[in-house]
Amino acid sequence: MDISIFGLGYVGTVCGVCLANNGHNIIGIDVSDHKINLINQGLPPIVEAGLASLISDVVSNKKFTASKDHEQAVLNSEISIVCVGTPSRVDGSLDTRYLEEVCQQIGNALKLKNNYHLVVIRSTVLPGTVMGQLLPILEEFSGKKVGEDFGLAMNPEFLRESTAIEDFYEPEMTVIGEYDQRSGDILESIYEGIDSPVIRNTIEVAEMIKYTCNVWHATKVAFGNEIGTIAKNVGVDGREVMKIVCEDKKLNISSYYMRPGFAFGGSCLPKDVRALNHLSRQKGIKTPLINNLMHSNEMHVDNGFRMITGLGKKKIGFLGISFKAGTDDLRESPLVELVERLYGKGYDLKIYDKNVDYARLHGANKEYIEHVIPHVANLLDQDIDSVIDHSDVIILGNASKEFEAVLEKANGSKKVVDLVGFMNDPSCENRLGICW
């Protein structure tokens, strides 16, 4: 396939060379005469393991050429991949001027072209940028319509410096955010032969995935450093600690806790976060990431409270208040905190939780329920249908299987707030998700 690549920096050069090595014809576009001259001599403009020999091969085979002529590049290609930089401004916001300039250039060239053309944004951009900023530019300067005259897609890259070629050929996933199926089909075809799952979704999801991955990586580095600092100050080798922590692939290095939902609670996590924070303060160590975990958790309870009270209804039914499905443990349950806030504001509450109801009469939590939260215990109802019928707003509090059918059961006059993730769709007027 004939492909033009705009921006011959790190990402554009590696992607262009690898696609050329796979048999595609690549026209690379850049404003730098120095980069263009180096590439056309078969020399790499960046230092990257394995790149020098590959670029020499694809240039000598005439599979990769570099130029400044953006118009001819678009007219002589079927796909344009945009890889220009998106640097930070002083205030931390994203500078998209180079992207906008390139989209103007592509749009002007598309005006002269009769054939369908796919525009792929590979630069890192915040959610809403492609559809809200770049698409209007492409349509305005081309005088053409997306989905009819040209396609549009987002294709975030996950290339690490020093292993970029390996990462291109052996990715954990290939993410395609597509305007429509035709755009996604064409983009997927250029990755044929690369053995990785192809994930196709909306453009906005693809934009967000790149930021989520990078911020998660930054979080892991900061977390490891803070644990290492605390460990060193108590005479422990933090490298050994984190090495052993990473041996647990069921919980520690896994997807188990990696989904949006409500705040954490229970007898372990809040207590242990506070204890480690106290230790770091005793030692005079600054650990801002760990120190803010409880604050972040409390803000999530605040979000839930505002969501519920913002509905303007007084009759509230909770389905599940233990911090986790399949348990009667109410200790530091964020759901109990939510109930107590609403109760204190005079809301008419009913609660259904068969495990907690059992614990009120039996179980290890009987004393806690009777002496610490008796007012909450008095709101318990053994009949789930009675709670649903009574309530104008139904809160899905934990992931008990018996609550799965409630979204269908509650008629249209009732609002449902899902704190768990039972909803398959994003929030709408009567169905609200805490993070979706």
GROMACS .gro file of C-alpha atoms in nm:
model
  436
    1MET     CA    1   0.000   0.000   0.000
    2ASP     CA    2   0.116   0.359  -0.066
    3ILE     CA    3   0.145   0.547   0.264
    4SER     CA    4   0.253   0.903   0.346
    5ILE     CA    5   0.387   0.973   0.694
    6PHE     CA    6   0.385   1.329   0.827
    7GLY     CA    7   0.659   1.392   1.082
    8LEU     CA    8   0.990   1.206   1.071
    9GLY     CA    9   1.077   1.221   1.436
   10TYR     CA   10   1.109   0.919   1.656
   11VAL     CA   11   0.765   0.765   1.594
   12GLY     CA   12   0.733   0.861   1.228
   13THR     CA   13   1.076   0.731   1.130
   14VAL     CA   14   1.042   0.397   1.311
   15CYS     CA   15   0.689   0.337   1.184
   16GLY     CA   16   0.781   0.438   0.832
   17VAL     CA   17   1.086   0.213   0.818
   18CYS     CA   18   0.902  -0.085   0.966
   19LEU     CA   19   0.606  -0.045   0.730
   20ALA     CA   20   0.846  -0.011   0.436
   21ASN     CA   21   1.026  -0.325   0.553
   22ASN     CA   22   0.688  -0.501   0.543
   23GLY     CA   23   0.650  -0.411   0.175
   24HIS     CA   24   0.457  -0.083   0.182
   25ASN     CA   25   0.569   0.219  -0.019
   26ILE     CA   26   0.642   0.504   0.221
   27ILE     CA   27   0.671   0.876   0.151
   28GLY     CA   28   0.800   1.056   0.459
   29ILE     CA   29   0.722   1.428   0.501
   30ASP     CA   30   0.909   1.667   0.729
   31VAL     CA   31   1.005   2.036   0.745
   32SER     CA   32   1.370   1.957   0.827
   33ASP     CA   33   1.606   1.946   0.528
   34HIS     CA   34   1.863   1.772   0.750
   35LYS     CA   35   1.630   1.479   0.831
   36ILE     CA   36   1.518   1.448   0.469
   37ASN     CA   37   1.876   1.439   0.341
   38LEU     CA   38   1.984   1.181   0.598
   39ILE     CA   39   1.695   0.949   0.519
   40ASN     CA   40   1.738   0.974   0.143
   41GLN     CA   41   2.103   0.875   0.195
   42GLY     CA   42   1.983   0.570   0.389
   43LEU     CA   43   2.098   0.710   0.722
   44PRO     CA   44   1.884   0.722   1.039
   45PRO     CA   45   1.792   1.067   1.178
   46ILE     CA   46   1.768   0.919   1.527
   47VAL     CA   47   1.962   0.664   1.734
   48GLU     CA   48   1.763   0.343   1.775
   49ALA     CA   49   1.881  -0.019   1.794
   50GLY     CA   50   1.851  -0.196   1.457
   51LEU     CA   51   1.727   0.112   1.270
   52ALA     CA   52   2.044   0.186   1.069
   53SER     CA   53   2.045  -0.143   0.877
   54LEU     CA   54   1.670  -0.135   0.818
   55ILE     CA   55   1.664   0.219   0.684
   56SER     CA   56   1.957   0.146   0.456
   57ASP     CA   57   1.769  -0.150   0.309
   58VAL     CA   58   1.432   0.018   0.255
   59VAL     CA   59   1.585   0.334   0.104
   60SER     CA   60   1.808   0.137  -0.133
   61ASN     CA   61   1.502  -0.069  -0.235
   62LYS     CA   62   1.313   0.257  -0.298
   63LYS     CA   63   1.044   0.161  -0.045
   64PHE     CA   64   1.109   0.472   0.165
   65THR     CA   65   1.169   0.823   0.037
   66ALA     CA   66   1.161   1.155   0.222
   67SER     CA   67   1.038   1.491   0.096
   68LYS     CA   68   0.893   1.831   0.188
   69ASP     CA   69   0.619   1.810  -0.074
   70HIS     CA   70   0.309   1.733   0.133
   71GLU     CA   71   0.072   1.780  -0.160
   72GLN     CA   72   0.237   1.519  -0.379
   73ALA     CA   73   0.266   1.286  -0.080
   74VAL     CA   74  -0.112   1.288  -0.028
   75LEU     CA   75  -0.191   1.267  -0.401
   76ASN     CA   76   0.040   0.966  -0.439
   77SER     CA   77  -0.072   0.771  -0.132
   78GLU     CA   78  -0.382   0.597  -0.004
   79ILE     CA   79  -0.319   0.663   0.365
   80SER     CA   80  -0.166   0.959   0.547
   81ILE     CA   81  -0.033   0.885   0.897
   82VAL     CA   82   0.029   1.192   1.113
   83CYS     CA   83   0.316   1.156   1.362
   84VAL     CA   84   0.406   1.517   1.442
   85GLY     CA   85   0.489   1.625   1.796
   86THR     CA   86   0.237   1.748   2.054
   87PRO     CA   87   0.460   1.922   2.311
   88SER     CA   88   0.347   2.073   2.641
   89ARG     CA   89   0.282   2.443   2.679
   90VAL     CA   90   0.411   2.625   2.988
   91ASP     CA   91   0.076   2.572   3.165
   92GLY     CA   92   0.082   2.196   3.094
   93SER     CA   93  -0.178   2.207   2.818
   94LEU     CA   94  -0.118   2.033   2.487
   95ASP     CA   95   0.021   2.232   2.195
   96THR     CA   96  -0.159   2.104   1.884
   97ARG     CA   97  -0.047   2.371   1.637
   98TYR     CA   98   0.174   2.132   1.438
   99LEU     CA   99  -0.111   1.885   1.410
  100GLU     CA  100  -0.346   2.158   1.294
  101GLU     CA  101  -0.096   2.279   1.032
  102VAL     CA  102  -0.051   1.926   0.896
  103CYS     CA  103  -0.428   1.868   0.881
  104GLN     CA  104  -0.462   2.193   0.685
  105GLN     CA  105  -0.196   2.068   0.443
  106ILE     CA  106  -0.365   1.730   0.407
  107GLY     CA  107  -0.704   1.897   0.363
  108ASN     CA  108  -0.572   2.125   0.086
  109ALA     CA  109  -0.423   1.824  -0.093
  110LEU     CA  110  -0.745   1.622  -0.057
  111LYS     CA  111  -0.926   1.902  -0.240
  112LEU     CA  112  -0.727   1.803  -0.550
  113LYS     CA  113  -0.785   1.430  -0.510
  114ASN     CA  114  -1.077   1.228  -0.644
  115ASN     CA  115  -1.000   0.899  -0.471
  116TYR     CA  116  -1.095   0.802  -0.115
  117HIS     CA  117  -0.813   0.868   0.132
  118LEU     CA  118  -0.761   0.761   0.494
  119VAL     CA  119  -0.617   1.005   0.748
  120VAL     CA  120  -0.467   0.841   1.057
  121ILE     CA  121  -0.365   1.039   1.365
  122ARG     CA  122  -0.080   0.865   1.548
  123SER     CA  123   0.032   1.168   1.750
  124THR     CA  124  -0.062   1.162   2.117
  125VAL     CA  125  -0.371   1.380   2.171
  126LEU     CA  126  -0.627   1.424   2.445
  127PRO     CA  127  -0.978   1.278   2.407
  128GLY     CA  128  -1.192   1.493   2.179
  129THR     CA  129  -0.901   1.640   1.981
  130VAL     CA  130  -0.945   1.436   1.664
  131MET     CA  131  -1.320   1.477   1.637
  132GLY     CA  132  -1.343   1.826   1.788
  133GLN     CA  133  -1.037   2.000   1.640
  134LEU     CA  134  -0.881   1.803   1.356
  135LEU     CA  135  -1.187   1.669   1.175
  136PRO     CA  136  -1.336   2.019   1.124
  137ILE     CA  137  -1.002   2.138   0.981
  138LEU     CA  138  -0.983   1.844   0.739
  139GLU     CA  139  -1.338   1.903   0.618
  140GLU     CA  140  -1.298   2.280   0.592
  141PHE     CA  141  -0.973   2.278   0.393
  142SER     CA  142  -1.067   1.984   0.169
  143GLY     CA  143  -1.428   2.082   0.111
  144LYS     CA  144  -1.503   1.712   0.152
  145LYS     CA  145  -1.700   1.496   0.395
  146VAL     CA  146  -1.558   1.242   0.638
  147GLY     CA  147  -1.708   0.897   0.594
  148GLU     CA  148  -1.779   0.967   0.228
  149ASP     CA  149  -1.474   1.124   0.062
  150PHE     CA  150  -1.212   1.040   0.321
  151GLY     CA  151  -1.172   0.820   0.629
  152LEU     CA  152  -1.041   0.903   0.974
  153ALA     CA  153  -0.882   0.696   1.248
  154MET     CA  154  -0.673   0.721   1.562
  155ASN     CA  155  -0.385   0.476   1.603
  156PRO     CA  156  -0.187   0.536   1.926
  157GLU     CA  157   0.168   0.407   1.936
  158PHE     CA  158   0.335   0.217   2.219
  159LEU     CA  159   0.700   0.234   2.115
  160ARG     CA  160   0.971   0.251   2.378
  161GLU     CA  161   1.299   0.417   2.292
  162SER     CA  162   1.580   0.161   2.250
  163THR     CA  163   1.330  -0.124   2.181
  164ALA     CA  164   1.103   0.055   1.931
  165ILE     CA  165   1.152  -0.184   1.637
  166GLU     CA  166   1.088  -0.486   1.856
  167ASP     CA  167   0.782  -0.309   1.998
  168PHE     CA  168   0.651  -0.238   1.646
  169TYR     CA  169   0.675  -0.602   1.539
  170GLU     CA  170   0.578  -0.760   1.872
  171PRO     CA  171   0.319  -0.528   2.031
  172GLU     CA  172   0.096  -0.637   2.317
  173MET     CA  173  -0.195  -0.483   2.127
  174THR     CA  174  -0.275  -0.274   1.821
  175VAL     CA  175  -0.537  -0.011   1.904
  176ILE     CA  176  -0.753   0.137   1.629
  177GLY     CA  177  -0.999   0.414   1.699
  178GLU     CA  178  -1.220   0.436   1.391
  179TYR     CA  179  -1.464   0.694   1.256
  180ASP     CA  180  -1.639   0.413   1.069
  181GLN     CA  181  -1.582   0.051   0.975
  182ARG     CA  182  -1.426   0.132   0.639
  183SER     CA  183  -1.158   0.346   0.805
  184GLY     CA  184  -1.084   0.072   1.059
  185ASP     CA  185  -1.069  -0.202   0.795
  186ILE     CA  186  -0.814  -0.015   0.584
  187LEU     CA  187  -0.597   0.072   0.883
  188GLU     CA  188  -0.605  -0.284   1.017
  189SER     CA  189  -0.490  -0.417   0.679
  190ILE     CA  190  -0.150  -0.245   0.702
  191TYR     CA  191  -0.072  -0.448   1.017
  192GLU     CA  192  -0.132  -0.787   0.854
  193GLY     CA  193   0.136  -1.033   0.957
  194ILE     CA  194   0.195  -0.870   1.296
  195ASP     CA  195   0.091  -1.115   1.565
  196SER     CA  196  -0.100  -0.914   1.824
  197PRO     CA  197  -0.465  -0.860   1.916
  198VAL     CA  198  -0.624  -0.577   1.719
  199ILE     CA  199  -0.861  -0.373   1.936
  200ARG     CA  200  -1.106  -0.153   1.746
  201ASN     CA  201  -1.313   0.107   1.926
  202THR     CA  202  -1.413   0.472   1.902
  203ILE     CA  203  -1.162   0.746   1.830
  204GLU     CA  204  -1.214   0.895   2.177
  205VAL     CA  205  -1.141   0.563   2.350
  206ALA     CA  206  -0.821   0.523   2.147
  207GLU     CA  207  -0.710   0.876   2.241
  208MET     CA  208  -0.770   0.806   2.611
  209ILE     CA  209  -0.593   0.468   2.606
  210LYS     CA  210  -0.257   0.626   2.522
  211TYR     CA  211  -0.275   0.870   2.814
  212THR     CA  212  -0.402   0.602   3.050
  213CYS     CA  213  -0.110   0.372   2.968
  214ASN     CA  214   0.151   0.643   3.007
  215VAL     CA  215   0.012   0.783   3.331
  216TRP     CA  216  -0.015   0.429   3.469
  217HIS     CA  217   0.351   0.370   3.386
  218ALA     CA  218   0.442   0.696   3.558
  219THR     CA  219   0.235   0.593   3.860
  220LYS     CA  220   0.418   0.260   3.883
  221VAL     CA  221   0.757   0.434   3.874
  222ALA     CA  222   0.651   0.683   4.142
  223PHE     CA  223   0.501   0.407   4.357
  224GLY     CA  224   0.812   0.190   4.333
  225ASN     CA  225   1.030   0.486   4.424
  226GLU     CA  226   0.818   0.580   4.727
  227ILE     CA  227   0.811   0.220   4.854
  228GLY     CA  228   1.186   0.201   4.802
  229THR     CA  229   1.238   0.523   4.999
  230ILE     CA  230   1.028   0.402   5.292
  231ALA     CA  231   1.192   0.060   5.285
  232LYS     CA  232   1.543   0.207   5.289
  233ASN     CA  233   1.457   0.422   5.591
  234VAL     CA  234   1.350   0.116   5.792
  235GLY     CA  235   1.654  -0.089   5.689
  236VAL     CA  236   1.489  -0.294   5.412
  237ASP     CA  237   1.604  -0.332   5.052
  238GLY     CA  238   1.310  -0.199   4.848
  239ARG     CA  239   1.434  -0.381   4.538
  240GLU     CA  240   1.379  -0.715   4.711
  241VAL     CA  241   1.035  -0.602   4.830
  242MET     CA  242   0.914  -0.499   4.485
  243LYS     CA  243   1.073  -0.803   4.321
  244ILE     CA  244   0.865  -1.030   4.545
  245VAL     CA  245   0.554  -0.811   4.510
  246CYS     CA  246   0.576  -0.857   4.133
  247GLU     CA  247   0.578  -1.236   4.170
  248ASP     CA  248   0.205  -1.218   4.248
  249LYS     CA  249   0.040  -1.219   3.905
  250LYS     CA  250  -0.309  -1.290   4.043
  251LEU     CA  251  -0.356  -0.958   4.226
  252ASN     CA  252  -0.045  -0.738   4.217
  253ILE     CA  253   0.044  -0.753   3.847
  254SER     CA  254  -0.296  -0.820   3.696
  255SER     CA  255  -0.621  -0.661   3.583
  256TYR     CA  256  -0.799  -0.748   3.909
  257TYR     CA  257  -0.815  -0.399   4.057
  258MET     CA  258  -0.780  -0.216   3.728
  259ARG     CA  259  -1.137  -0.119   3.653
  260PRO     CA  260  -1.335   0.196   3.728
  261GLY     CA  261  -1.585   0.167   4.013
  262PHE     CA  262  -1.652   0.298   4.359
  263ALA     CA  263  -1.410   0.371   4.643
  264PHE     CA  264  -1.209   0.097   4.816
  265GLY     CA  265  -1.286  -0.009   5.172
  266GLY     CA  266  -1.277  -0.308   5.406
  267SER     CA  267  -1.061  -0.407   5.697
  268CYS     CA  268  -0.727  -0.400   5.515
  269LEU     CA  269  -0.671  -0.137   5.248
  270PRO     CA  270  -0.766   0.185   5.436
  271LYS     CA  271  -0.595   0.071   5.757
  272ASP     CA  272  -0.273  -0.027   5.583
  273VAL     CA  273  -0.254   0.286   5.368
  274ARG     CA  274  -0.291   0.500   5.681
  275ALA     CA  275  -0.027   0.298   5.868
  276LEU     CA  276   0.229   0.332   5.590
  277ASN     CA  277   0.157   0.704   5.565
  278HIS     CA  278   0.207   0.739   5.940
  279LEU     CA  279   0.539   0.556   5.918
  280SER     CA  280   0.662   0.782   5.638
  281ARG     CA  281   0.569   1.091   5.839
  282GLN     CA  282   0.751   0.952   6.144
  283LYS     CA  283   1.062   0.908   5.932
  284GLY     CA  284   1.027   1.253   5.778
  285ILE     CA  285   0.983   1.105   5.430
  286LYS     CA  286   0.775   1.276   5.165
  287THR     CA  287   0.560   1.024   4.976
  288PRO     CA  288   0.301   1.237   4.794
  289LEU     CA  289   0.155   0.953   4.586
  290ILE     CA  290   0.089   0.716   4.877
  291ASN     CA  291  -0.002   1.007   5.103
  292ASN     CA  292  -0.286   1.108   4.869
  293LEU     CA  293  -0.443   0.765   4.822
  294MET     CA  294  -0.695   0.813   5.103
  295HIS     CA  295  -0.774   1.164   4.982
  296SER     CA  296  -0.839   1.028   4.631
  297ASN     CA  297  -1.064   0.759   4.779
  298GLU     CA  298  -1.262   1.015   4.980
  299MET     CA  299  -1.310   1.228   4.669
  300HIS     CA  300  -1.469   0.927   4.498
  301VAL     CA  301  -1.722   0.896   4.783
  302ASP     CA  302  -1.789   1.269   4.737
  303ASN     CA  303  -1.852   1.209   4.367
  304GLY     CA  304  -2.109   0.940   4.448
  305PHE     CA  305  -2.281   1.163   4.703
  306ARG     CA  306  -2.307   1.452   4.457
  307MET     CA  307  -2.438   1.224   4.185
  308ILE     CA  308  -2.716   1.091   4.409
  309THR     CA  309  -2.818   1.421   4.566
  310GLY     CA  310  -2.809   1.589   4.225
  311LEU     CA  311  -3.101   1.373   4.113
  312GLY     CA  312  -3.338   1.567   4.340
  313LYS     CA  313  -3.512   1.256   4.479
  314LYS     CA  314  -3.558   1.177   4.848
  315LYS     CA  315  -3.643   0.805   4.849
  316ILE     CA  316  -3.319   0.610   4.806
  317GLY     CA  317  -3.275   0.233   4.800
  318PHE     CA  318  -2.936   0.068   4.846
  319LEU     CA  319  -2.880  -0.281   4.709
  320GLY     CA  320  -2.566  -0.399   4.887
  321ILE     CA  321  -2.370  -0.199   5.147
  322SER     CA  322  -2.090  -0.438   5.240
  323PHE     CA  323  -1.768  -0.316   5.082
  324LYS     CA  324  -1.754  -0.623   4.858
  325ALA     CA  325  -2.002  -0.880   4.724
  326GLY     CA  326  -2.014  -1.213   4.905
  327THR     CA  327  -1.919  -1.071   5.245
  328ASP     CA  328  -2.093  -0.913   5.545
  329ASP     CA  329  -1.794  -0.690   5.628
  330LEU     CA  330  -1.902  -0.330   5.682
  331ARG     CA  331  -1.578  -0.206   5.831
  332GLU     CA  332  -1.476   0.111   5.644
  333SER     CA  333  -1.727   0.035   5.370
  334PRO     CA  334  -1.754   0.347   5.151
  335LEU     CA  335  -2.117   0.250   5.099
  336VAL     CA  336  -2.186   0.286   5.471
  337GLU     CA  337  -2.021   0.628   5.455
  338LEU     CA  338  -2.255   0.717   5.168
  339VAL     CA  339  -2.559   0.592   5.361
  340GLU     CA  340  -2.460   0.792   5.669
  341ARG     CA  341  -2.417   1.113   5.470
  342LEU     CA  342  -2.757   1.076   5.306
  343TYR     CA  343  -2.919   0.974   5.636
  344GLY     CA  344  -2.775   1.284   5.800
  345LYS     CA  345  -2.926   1.500   5.526
  346GLY     CA  346  -3.272   1.360   5.588
  347TYR     CA  347  -3.306   1.123   5.294
  348ASP     CA  348  -3.563   0.841   5.316
  349LEU     CA  349  -3.343   0.529   5.292
  350LYS     CA  350  -3.399   0.156   5.264
  351ILE     CA  351  -3.124  -0.105   5.235
  352TYR     CA  352  -3.123  -0.460   5.106
  353ASP     CA  353  -2.818  -0.676   5.174
  354LYS     CA  354  -2.887  -1.035   5.271
  355ASN     CA  355  -2.532  -1.093   5.398
  356VAL     CA  356  -2.545  -0.791   5.627
  357ASP     CA  357  -2.896  -0.881   5.738
  358TYR     CA  358  -2.768  -1.224   5.839
  359ALA     CA  359  -2.473  -1.065   6.018
  360ARG     CA  360  -2.712  -0.851   6.219
  361LEU     CA  361  -2.847  -1.168   6.383
  362HIS     CA  362  -2.540  -1.390   6.366
  363GLY     CA  363  -2.181  -1.365   6.245
  364ALA     CA  364  -1.870  -1.182   6.353
  365ASN     CA  365  -2.001  -0.839   6.257
  366LYS     CA  366  -2.308  -0.855   6.485
  367GLU     CA  367  -2.146  -0.642   6.759
  368TYR     CA  368  -2.016  -0.387   6.507
  369ILE     CA  369  -2.361  -0.347   6.352
  370GLU     CA  370  -2.538  -0.321   6.689
  371HIS     CA  371  -2.297  -0.077   6.856
  372VAL     CA  372  -2.124   0.123   6.581
  373ILE     CA  373  -2.389   0.164   6.312
  374PRO     CA  374  -2.726   0.076   6.472
  375HIS     CA  375  -2.900   0.351   6.273
  376VAL     CA  376  -2.784   0.187   5.950
  377ALA     CA  377  -2.900  -0.156   6.068
  378ASN     CA  378  -3.247  -0.015   6.128
  379LEU     CA  379  -3.274   0.071   5.760
  380LEU     CA  380  -3.230  -0.292   5.646
  381ASP     CA  381  -3.518  -0.463   5.466
  382GLN     CA  382  -3.520  -0.836   5.392
  383ASP     CA  383  -3.730  -0.796   5.074
  384ILE     CA  384  -3.546  -0.666   4.768
  385ASP     CA  385  -3.874  -0.593   4.585
  386SER     CA  386  -3.993  -0.384   4.879
  387VAL     CA  387  -3.675  -0.173   4.860
  388ILE     CA  388  -3.711  -0.127   4.484
  389ASP     CA  389  -4.082  -0.038   4.506
  390HIS     CA  390  -4.015   0.216   4.782
  391SER     CA  391  -3.733   0.396   4.606
  392ASP     CA  392  -3.716   0.667   4.342
  393VAL     CA  393  -3.340   0.612   4.316
  394ILE     CA  394  -3.182   0.266   4.336
  395ILE     CA  395  -2.812   0.236   4.420
  396LEU     CA  396  -2.633  -0.075   4.296
  397GLY     CA  397  -2.373  -0.093   4.571
  398ASN     CA  398  -2.180  -0.416   4.517
  399ALA     CA  399  -2.145  -0.687   4.258
  400SER     CA  400  -2.380  -0.949   4.409
  401LYS     CA  401  -2.522  -1.161   4.126
  402GLU     CA  402  -2.880  -1.106   4.241
  403PHE     CA  403  -2.855  -0.737   4.147
  404GLU     CA  404  -2.777  -0.802   3.779
  405ALA     CA  405  -3.143  -0.803   3.675
  406VAL     CA  406  -3.233  -0.483   3.860
  407LEU     CA  407  -3.151  -0.257   3.565
  408GLU     CA  408  -3.426  -0.431   3.369
  409LYS     CA  409  -3.658  -0.473   3.668
  410ALA     CA  410  -3.668  -0.105   3.767
  411ASN     CA  411  -3.930   0.067   3.555
  412GLY     CA  412  -3.862   0.389   3.366
  413SER     CA  413  -3.981   0.612   3.648
  414LYS     CA  414  -3.693   0.505   3.871
  415LYS     CA  415  -3.334   0.619   3.841
  416VAL     CA  416  -3.051   0.371   3.892
  417VAL     CA  417  -2.701   0.469   4.007
  418ASP     CA  418  -2.453   0.193   3.925
  419LEU     CA  419  -2.143   0.196   4.147
  420VAL     CA  420  -2.031  -0.147   4.030
  421GLY     CA  421  -2.034  -0.181   3.652
  422PHE     CA  422  -2.351  -0.375   3.572
  423MET     CA  423  -2.435  -0.124   3.298
  424ASN     CA  424  -2.308  -0.209   2.950
  425ASP     CA  425  -2.378   0.137   2.811
  426PRO     CA  426  -2.262   0.484   2.920
  427SER     CA  427  -2.477   0.694   3.152
  428CYS     CA  428  -2.813   0.819   3.029
  429GLU     CA  429  -3.105   1.004   3.188
  430ASN     CA  430  -3.228   0.722   3.415
  431ARG     CA  431  -2.917   0.504   3.431
  432LEU     CA  432  -2.605   0.663   3.576
  433GLY     CA  433  -2.264   0.500   3.621
  434ILE     CA  434  -2.013   0.631   3.872
  435CYS     CA  435  -1.732   0.632   3.612
  436TRP     CA  436  -1.907   0.562   3.283
   0.00000   0.00000   0.00000
